[in-house]
Amino acid sequence: MRWRGNRQSSNVEDRSGRSTGKIATGGGLGVVVIALIVFFISGGDLGAVTDTLGGNSTPTTYQTTPTTTKDYTEQKEFASVVFAHLEDYWNTEFKESNEPYQNPKLVLFTDSVNSACGPATSQVGPFYCPADQNVYLDLSFADELSTKYGATGDYAMAYVIAHEVGHHVQNELGISDQVDKIRNRVSTTEYNQYSVRLELQADYLAGCFTKYLAGKSYQGQPILETGDVEEALTAANAIGDDTLQKEYQGYVVPDSFTHGTSQQRINWFKRGYQYGDLEHGNTFNEQNLDLAS
Ligand SMILES: [Zn+2]
């Protein structure tokens, strides 16, 4: 992606290198549990959309003092540029539909962070918290994407940020609210199916954004480079529920899927990239989530 020199978003809060105080939480599971507690207290209209990428449930206590001294200047700039393009895109889209749109905020952190959905460590991976309308991004995640998941290239990270902003769009459209209301009326297995649809729709929206970006240029050069779409697809493939379960537990339990299979994630991203509109992104009306590839 040709991103250098592009506008950087002003809705970015840099909390990297900051300690959040002494809390111990169990990786991905910790935030899910906390989100559920918040959800019950609030009467069911809250809940973090956590993208626990590869989050295993092994309880871990983390250091309160930042362990990373790495210079993340480039990652910060990149994330701010992607976030600015996402602002441009979604503001235009909502304006065209005469719908109000409030920009989300991007919170950059290292090690750990506090959100309105509860505290989180970098083990949780990027997530969106509807309660404060922030996208939380651990700056070391780009490294993790390439080393742990084999998803290299800057656009893999752009896809992840676009996916999280997709959750914000769902929040703005009231979709997340509707899904949350279902949460305490159905079984876990059934709720997981709604969660999968929510996640695949966020992938679809990331695809829509990519189509938009494909038509943009900066100083006469197209912003998207050859291979960018493939980088997103590689990332989508790597973080599918079936692929992650195979890798971490050696077998696949479809009932426990919350994000969709690798193939489904790829197909919905591709579909968004193909159509670039909201009409074709109704995962809740689709009988067959596999789509035709
Ligand atoms: Zn998600």
PDB file of N, CA, C and O in Angstrom, residues 142-194:
ATOM      1  N   ALA A 142       1.050  -6.292  14.313  1.00  0.00           N
ATOM      2  CA  ALA A 142       1.516  -6.457  12.938  1.00  0.00           C
ATOM      3  C   ALA A 142       2.623  -7.516  12.868  1.00  0.00           C
ATOM      4  O   ALA A 142       2.656  -8.347  11.955  1.00  0.00           O
ATOM      5  N   ASP A 143       3.508  -7.490  13.873  1.00  0.00           N
ATOM      6  CA  ASP A 143       4.580  -8.497  13.933  1.00  0.00           C
ATOM      7  C   ASP A 143       3.985  -9.885  14.125  1.00  0.00           C
ATOM      8  O   ASP A 143       4.398 -10.854  13.500  1.00  0.00           O
ATOM      9  N   GLU A 144       2.980  -9.936  15.019  1.00  0.00           N
ATOM     10  CA  GLU A 144       2.341 -11.214  15.312  1.00  0.00           C
ATOM     11  C   GLU A 144       1.667 -11.788  14.067  1.00  0.00           C
ATOM     12  O   GLU A 144       1.736 -12.983  13.790  1.00  0.00           O
ATOM     13  N   LEU A 145       1.030 -10.886  13.303  1.00  0.00           N
ATOM     14  CA  LEU A 145       0.367 -11.322  12.078  1.00  0.00           C
ATOM     15  C   LEU A 145       1.337 -12.019  11.143  1.00  0.00           C
ATOM     16  O   LEU A 145       1.018 -13.059  10.563  1.00  0.00           O
ATOM     17  N   SER A 146       2.516 -11.453  11.008  1.00  0.00           N
ATOM     18  CA  SER A 146       3.462 -12.038  10.053  1.00  0.00           C
ATOM     19  C   SER A 146       4.203 -13.237  10.638  1.00  0.00           C
ATOM     20  O   SER A 146       4.359 -14.258   9.965  1.00  0.00           O
ATOM     21  N   THR A 147       4.627 -13.162  11.904  1.00  0.00           N
ATOM     22  CA  THR A 147       5.407 -14.274  12.445  1.00  0.00           C
ATOM     23  C   THR A 147       4.532 -15.457  12.860  1.00  0.00           C
ATOM     24  O   THR A 147       4.840 -16.594  12.553  1.00  0.00           O
ATOM     25  N   LYS A 148       3.415 -15.171  13.522  1.00  0.00           N
ATOM     26  CA  LYS A 148       2.567 -16.240  14.044  1.00  0.00           C
ATOM     27  C   LYS A 148       1.579 -16.761  13.008  1.00  0.00           C
ATOM     28  O   LYS A 148       1.267 -17.936  12.955  1.00  0.00           O
ATOM     29  N   TYR A 149       1.060 -15.856  12.188  1.00  0.00           N
ATOM     30  CA  TYR A 149       0.006 -16.252  11.254  1.00  0.00           C
ATOM     31  C   TYR A 149       0.468 -16.281   9.795  1.00  0.00           C
ATOM     32  O   TYR A 149      -0.306 -16.609   8.907  1.00  0.00           O
ATOM     33  N   GLY A 150       1.697 -15.897   9.565  1.00  0.00           N
ATOM     34  CA  GLY A 150       2.223 -15.943   8.202  1.00  0.00           C
ATOM     35  C   GLY A 150       1.575 -14.939   7.264  1.00  0.00           C
ATOM     36  O   GLY A 150       1.647 -15.072   6.046  1.00  0.00           O
ATOM     37  N   ALA A 151       0.880 -13.938   7.853  1.00  0.00           N
ATOM     38  CA  ALA A 151       0.232 -12.928   7.015  1.00  0.00           C
ATOM     39  C   ALA A 151       1.125 -11.699   6.950  1.00  0.00           C
ATOM     40  O   ALA A 151       1.068 -10.814   7.787  1.00  0.00           O
ATOM     41  N   THR A 152       1.976 -11.675   5.943  1.00  0.00           N
ATOM     42  CA  THR A 152       2.927 -10.573   5.809  1.00  0.00           C
ATOM     43  C   THR A 152       2.357  -9.465   4.931  1.00  0.00           C
ATOM     44  O   THR A 152       1.333  -9.640   4.296  1.00  0.00           O
ATOM     45  N   GLY A 153       3.050  -8.347   4.910  1.00  0.00           N
ATOM     46  CA  GLY A 153       2.638  -7.234   4.056  1.00  0.00           C
ATOM     47  C   GLY A 153       1.772  -6.260   4.818  1.00  0.00           C
ATOM     48  O   GLY A 153       1.037  -6.643   5.719  1.00  0.00           O
ATOM     49  N   ASP A 154       1.890  -4.976   4.453  1.00  0.00           N
ATOM     50  CA  ASP A 154       1.161  -3.956   5.219  1.00  0.00           C
ATOM     51  C   ASP A 154      -0.344  -4.063   5.080  1.00  0.00           C
ATOM     52  O   ASP A 154      -1.084  -3.709   5.991  1.00  0.00           O
ATOM     53  N   TYR A 155      -0.810  -4.600   3.933  1.00  0.00           N
ATOM     54  CA  TYR A 155      -2.263  -4.604   3.770  1.00  0.00           C
ATOM     55  C   TYR A 155      -2.958  -5.640   4.651  1.00  0.00           C
ATOM     56  O   TYR A 155      -4.166  -5.533   4.908  1.00  0.00           O
ATOM     57  N   ALA A 156      -2.220  -6.612   5.145  1.00  0.00           N
ATOM     58  CA  ALA A 156      -2.790  -7.558   6.108  1.00  0.00           C
ATOM     59  C   ALA A 156      -3.282  -6.776   7.324  1.00  0.00           C
ATOM     60  O   ALA A 156      -4.379  -7.000   7.843  1.00  0.00           O
ATOM     61  N   MET A 157      -2.476  -5.832   7.748  1.00  0.00           N
ATOM     62  CA  MET A 157      -2.807  -4.990   8.897  1.00  0.00           C
ATOM     63  C   MET A 157      -3.943  -4.024   8.551  1.00  0.00           C
ATOM     64  O   MET A 157      -4.833  -3.776   9.382  1.00  0.00           O
ATOM     65  N   ALA A 158      -3.917  -3.497   7.337  1.00  0.00           N
ATOM     66  CA  ALA A 158      -4.999  -2.589   6.907  1.00  0.00           C
ATOM     67  C   ALA A 158      -6.337  -3.325   6.936  1.00  0.00           C
ATOM     68  O   ALA A 158      -7.369  -2.767   7.345  1.00  0.00           O
ATOM     69  N   TYR A 159      -6.326  -4.577   6.524  1.00  0.00           N
ATOM     70  CA  TYR A 159      -7.546  -5.397   6.549  1.00  0.00           C
ATOM     71  C   TYR A 159      -8.064  -5.548   7.979  1.00  0.00           C
ATOM     72  O   TYR A 159      -9.267  -5.413   8.236  1.00  0.00           O
ATOM     73  N   VAL A 160      -7.176  -5.803   8.915  1.00  0.00           N
ATOM     74  CA  VAL A 160      -7.562  -5.969  10.315  1.00  0.00           C
ATOM     75  C   VAL A 160      -8.195  -4.675  10.858  1.00  0.00           C
ATOM     76  O   VAL A 160      -9.242  -4.699  11.508  1.00  0.00           O
ATOM     77  N   ILE A 161      -7.579  -3.534  10.552  1.00  0.00           N
ATOM     78  CA  ILE A 161      -8.125  -2.250  11.018  1.00  0.00           C
ATOM     79  C   ILE A 161      -9.488  -1.989  10.364  1.00  0.00           C
ATOM     80  O   ILE A 161     -10.444  -1.572  11.027  1.00  0.00           O
ATOM     81  N   ALA A 162      -9.583  -2.288   9.070  1.00  0.00           N
ATOM     82  CA  ALA A 162     -10.853  -2.095   8.350  1.00  0.00           C
ATOM     83  C   ALA A 162     -11.942  -3.001   8.915  1.00  0.00           C
ATOM     84  O   ALA A 162     -13.112  -2.613   8.993  1.00  0.00           O
ATOM     85  N   HIS A 163     -11.558  -4.207   9.317  1.00  0.00           N
ATOM     86  CA  HIS A 163     -12.508  -5.150   9.929  1.00  0.00           C
ATOM     87  C   HIS A 163     -13.040  -4.577  11.241  1.00  0.00           C
ATOM     88  O   HIS A 163     -14.253  -4.603  11.500  1.00  0.00           O
ATOM     89  N   GLU A 164     -12.159  -4.042  12.057  1.00  0.00           N
ATOM     90  CA  GLU A 164     -12.589  -3.470  13.348  1.00  0.00           C
ATOM     91  C   GLU A 164     -13.482  -2.245  13.148  1.00  0.00           C
ATOM     92  O   GLU A 164     -14.479  -2.078  13.854  1.00  0.00           O
ATOM     93  N   VAL A 165     -13.137  -1.392  12.191  1.00  0.00           N
ATOM     94  CA  VAL A 165     -13.993  -0.250  11.890  1.00  0.00           C
ATOM     95  C   VAL A 165     -15.335  -0.749  11.324  1.00  0.00           C
ATOM     96  O   VAL A 165     -16.385  -0.130  11.545  1.00  0.00           O
ATOM     97  N   GLY A 166     -15.306  -1.884  10.660  1.00  0.00           N
ATOM     98  CA  GLY A 166     -16.540  -2.536  10.205  1.00  0.00           C
ATOM     99  C   GLY A 166     -17.476  -2.808  11.382  1.00  0.00           C
ATOM    100  O   GLY A 166     -18.689  -2.625  11.287  1.00  0.00           O
ATOM    101  N   HIS A 167     -16.914  -3.204  12.510  1.00  0.00           N
ATOM    102  CA  HIS A 167     -17.730  -3.411  13.714  1.00  0.00           C
ATOM    103  C   HIS A 167     -18.339  -2.096  14.198  1.00  0.00           C
ATOM    104  O   HIS A 167     -19.458  -2.070  14.706  1.00  0.00           O
ATOM    105  N   HIS A 168     -17.591  -1.017  14.028  1.00  0.00           N
ATOM    106  CA  HIS A 168     -18.137   0.290  14.403  1.00  0.00           C
ATOM    107  C   HIS A 168     -19.309   0.660  13.483  1.00  0.00           C
ATOM    108  O   HIS A 168     -20.337   1.164  13.944  1.00  0.00           O
ATOM    109  N   VAL A 169     -19.147   0.377  12.214  1.00  0.00           N
ATOM    110  CA  VAL A 169     -20.217   0.644  11.245  1.00  0.00           C
ATOM    111  C   VAL A 169     -21.466  -0.155  11.636  1.00  0.00           C
ATOM    112  O   VAL A 169     -22.588   0.363  11.625  1.00  0.00           O
ATOM    113  N   GLN A 170     -21.274  -1.410  12.019  1.00  0.00           N
ATOM    114  CA  GLN A 170     -22.397  -2.241  12.461  1.00  0.00           C
ATOM    115  C   GLN A 170     -23.056  -1.635  13.704  1.00  0.00           C
ATOM    116  O   GLN A 170     -24.270  -1.692  13.859  1.00  0.00           O
ATOM    117  N   ASN A 171     -22.250  -1.047  14.549  1.00  0.00           N
ATOM    118  CA  ASN A 171     -22.769  -0.393  15.752  1.00  0.00           C
ATOM    119  C   ASN A 171     -23.596   0.835  15.363  1.00  0.00           C
ATOM    120  O   ASN A 171     -24.692   1.059  15.883  1.00  0.00           O
ATOM    121  N   GLU A 172     -23.070   1.616  14.423  1.00  0.00           N
ATOM    122  CA  GLU A 172     -23.779   2.809  13.951  1.00  0.00           C
ATOM    123  C   GLU A 172     -25.107   2.447  13.289  1.00  0.00           C
ATOM    124  O   GLU A 172     -26.077   3.194  13.379  1.00  0.00           O
ATOM    125  N   LEU A 173     -25.128   1.300  12.624  1.00  0.00           N
ATOM    126  CA  LEU A 173     -26.336   0.877  11.918  1.00  0.00           C
ATOM    127  C   LEU A 173     -27.327   0.157  12.836  1.00  0.00           C
ATOM    128  O   LEU A 173     -28.417  -0.215  12.419  1.00  0.00           O
ATOM    129  N   GLY A 174     -26.924  -0.061  14.080  1.00  0.00           N
ATOM    130  CA  GLY A 174     -27.817  -0.739  15.027  1.00  0.00           C
ATOM    131  C   GLY A 174     -27.808  -2.252  14.917  1.00  0.00           C
ATOM    132  O   GLY A 174     -28.609  -2.943  15.556  1.00  0.00           O
ATOM    133  N   ILE A 175     -26.923  -2.779  14.090  1.00  0.00           N
ATOM    134  CA  ILE A 175     -26.879  -4.231  13.872  1.00  0.00           C
ATOM    135  C   ILE A 175     -26.329  -4.945  15.113  1.00  0.00           C
ATOM    136  O   ILE A 175     -26.880  -5.957  15.563  1.00  0.00           O
ATOM    137  N   SER A 176     -25.256  -4.394  15.678  1.00  0.00           N
ATOM    138  CA  SER A 176     -24.648  -5.017  16.869  1.00  0.00           C
ATOM    139  C   SER A 176     -25.653  -5.069  18.013  1.00  0.00           C
ATOM    140  O   SER A 176     -25.715  -6.038  18.773  1.00  0.00           O
ATOM    141  N   ASP A 177     -26.445  -4.022  18.132  1.00  0.00           N
ATOM    142  CA  ASP A 177     -27.467  -3.928  19.173  1.00  0.00           C
ATOM    143  C   ASP A 177     -28.484  -5.060  19.042  1.00  0.00           C
ATOM    144  O   ASP A 177     -28.848  -5.694  20.024  1.00  0.00           O
ATOM    145  N   GLN A 178     -28.921  -5.274  17.816  1.00  0.00           N
ATOM    146  CA  GLN A 178     -29.910  -6.324  17.566  1.00  0.00           C
ATOM    147  C   GLN A 178     -29.345  -7.693  17.921  1.00  0.00           C
ATOM    148  O   GLN A 178     -30.028  -8.532  18.504  1.00  0.00           O
ATOM    149  N   VAL A 179     -28.089  -7.907  17.548  1.00  0.00           N
ATOM    150  CA  VAL A 179     -27.457  -9.198  17.840  1.00  0.00           C
ATOM    151  C   VAL A 179     -27.290  -9.374  19.353  1.00  0.00           C
ATOM    152  O   VAL A 179     -27.517 -10.447  19.893  1.00  0.00           O
ATOM    153  N   ASP A 180     -26.933  -8.274  20.022  1.00  0.00           N
ATOM    154  CA  ASP A 180     -26.761  -8.328  21.471  1.00  0.00           C
ATOM    155  C   ASP A 180     -28.064  -8.671  22.189  1.00  0.00           C
ATOM    156  O   ASP A 180     -28.071  -9.360  23.198  1.00  0.00           O
ATOM    157  N   LYS A 181     -29.171  -8.163  21.664  1.00  0.00           N
ATOM    158  CA  LYS A 181     -30.477  -8.426  22.290  1.00  0.00           C
ATOM    159  C   LYS A 181     -30.848  -9.904  22.199  1.00  0.00           C
ATOM    160  O   LYS A 181     -31.592 -10.425  23.028  1.00  0.00           O
ATOM    161  N   ILE A 182     -30.313 -10.566  21.189  1.00  0.00           N
ATOM    162  CA  ILE A 182     -30.606 -11.988  20.999  1.00  0.00           C
ATOM    163  C   ILE A 182     -29.816 -12.828  22.008  1.00  0.00           C
ATOM    164  O   ILE A 182     -30.236 -13.904  22.411  1.00  0.00           O
ATOM    165  N   ARG A 183     -28.693 -12.262  22.441  1.00  0.00           N
ATOM    166  CA  ARG A 183     -27.708 -13.012  23.223  1.00  0.00           C
ATOM    167  C   ARG A 183     -28.286 -13.813  24.396  1.00  0.00           C
ATOM    168  O   ARG A 183     -27.954 -14.979  24.579  1.00  0.00           O
ATOM    169  N   ASN A 184     -29.141 -13.174  25.184  1.00  0.00           N
ATOM    170  CA  ASN A 184     -29.640 -13.917  26.352  1.00  0.00           C
ATOM    171  C   ASN A 184     -30.943 -14.680  26.104  1.00  0.00           C
ATOM    172  O   ASN A 184     -31.557 -15.188  27.022  1.00  0.00           O
ATOM    173  N   ARG A 185     -31.332 -14.724  24.844  1.00  0.00           N
ATOM    174  CA  ARG A 185     -32.552 -15.476  24.517  1.00  0.00           C
ATOM    175  C   ARG A 185     -32.240 -16.828  23.874  1.00  0.00           C
ATOM    176  O   ARG A 185     -33.117 -17.659  23.727  1.00  0.00           O
ATOM    177  N   VAL A 186     -31.000 -17.003  23.460  1.00  0.00           N
ATOM    178  CA  VAL A 186     -30.671 -18.235  22.725  1.00  0.00           C
ATOM    179  C   VAL A 186     -29.508 -18.989  23.388  1.00  0.00           C
ATOM    180  O   VAL A 186     -28.825 -18.451  24.258  1.00  0.00           O
ATOM    181  N   SER A 187     -29.306 -20.213  22.952  1.00  0.00           N
ATOM    182  CA  SER A 187     -28.198 -21.019  23.473  1.00  0.00           C
ATOM    183  C   SER A 187     -26.871 -20.476  22.951  1.00  0.00           C
ATOM    184  O   SER A 187     -26.840 -19.709  21.993  1.00  0.00           O
ATOM    185  N   THR A 188     -25.801 -20.901  23.582  1.00  0.00           N
ATOM    186  CA  THR A 188     -24.466 -20.462  23.151  1.00  0.00           C
ATOM    187  C   THR A 188     -24.210 -20.859  21.700  1.00  0.00           C
ATOM    188  O   THR A 188     -23.720 -20.061  20.900  1.00  0.00           O
ATOM    189  N   THR A 189     -24.549 -22.098  21.366  1.00  0.00           N
ATOM    190  CA  THR A 189     -24.343 -22.577  19.998  1.00  0.00           C
ATOM    191  C   THR A 189     -25.082 -21.696  18.998  1.00  0.00           C
ATOM    192  O   THR A 189     -24.541 -21.299  17.972  1.00  0.00           O
ATOM    193  N   GLU A 190     -26.314 -21.358  19.345  1.00  0.00           N
ATOM    194  CA  GLU A 190     -27.116 -20.538  18.451  1.00  0.00           C
ATOM    195  C   GLU A 190     -26.549 -19.110  18.371  1.00  0.00           C
ATOM    196  O   GLU A 190     -26.481 -18.513  17.306  1.00  0.00           O
ATOM    197  N   TYR A 191     -26.142 -18.602  19.529  1.00  0.00           N
ATOM    198  CA  TYR A 191     -25.582 -17.247  19.542  1.00  0.00           C
ATOM    199  C   TYR A 191     -24.306 -17.173  18.708  1.00  0.00           C
ATOM    200  O   TYR A 191     -24.065 -16.184  18.018  1.00  0.00           O
ATOM    201  N   ASN A 192     -23.511 -18.241  18.786  1.00  0.00           N
ATOM    202  CA  ASN A 192     -22.275 -18.298  17.995  1.00  0.00           C
ATOM    203  C   ASN A 192     -22.559 -18.094  16.510  1.00  0.00           C
ATOM    204  O   ASN A 192     -21.767 -17.482  15.795  1.00  0.00           O
ATOM    205  N   GLN A 193     -23.708 -18.606  16.058  1.00  0.00           N
ATOM    206  CA  GLN A 193     -24.040 -18.453  14.643  1.00  0.00           C
ATOM    207  C   GLN A 193     -24.301 -16.979  14.292  1.00  0.00           C
ATOM    208  O   GLN A 193     -23.976 -16.527  13.204  1.00  0.00           O
ATOM    209  N   TYR A 194     -24.892 -16.251  15.226  1.00  0.00           N
ATOM    210  CA  TYR A 194     -25.088 -14.813  15.010  1.00  0.00           C
ATOM    211  C   TYR A 194     -23.745 -14.089  15.027  1.00  0.00           C
ATOM    212  O   TYR A 194     -23.503 -13.168  14.252  1.00  0.00           O
TER     213      TYR A 194
END
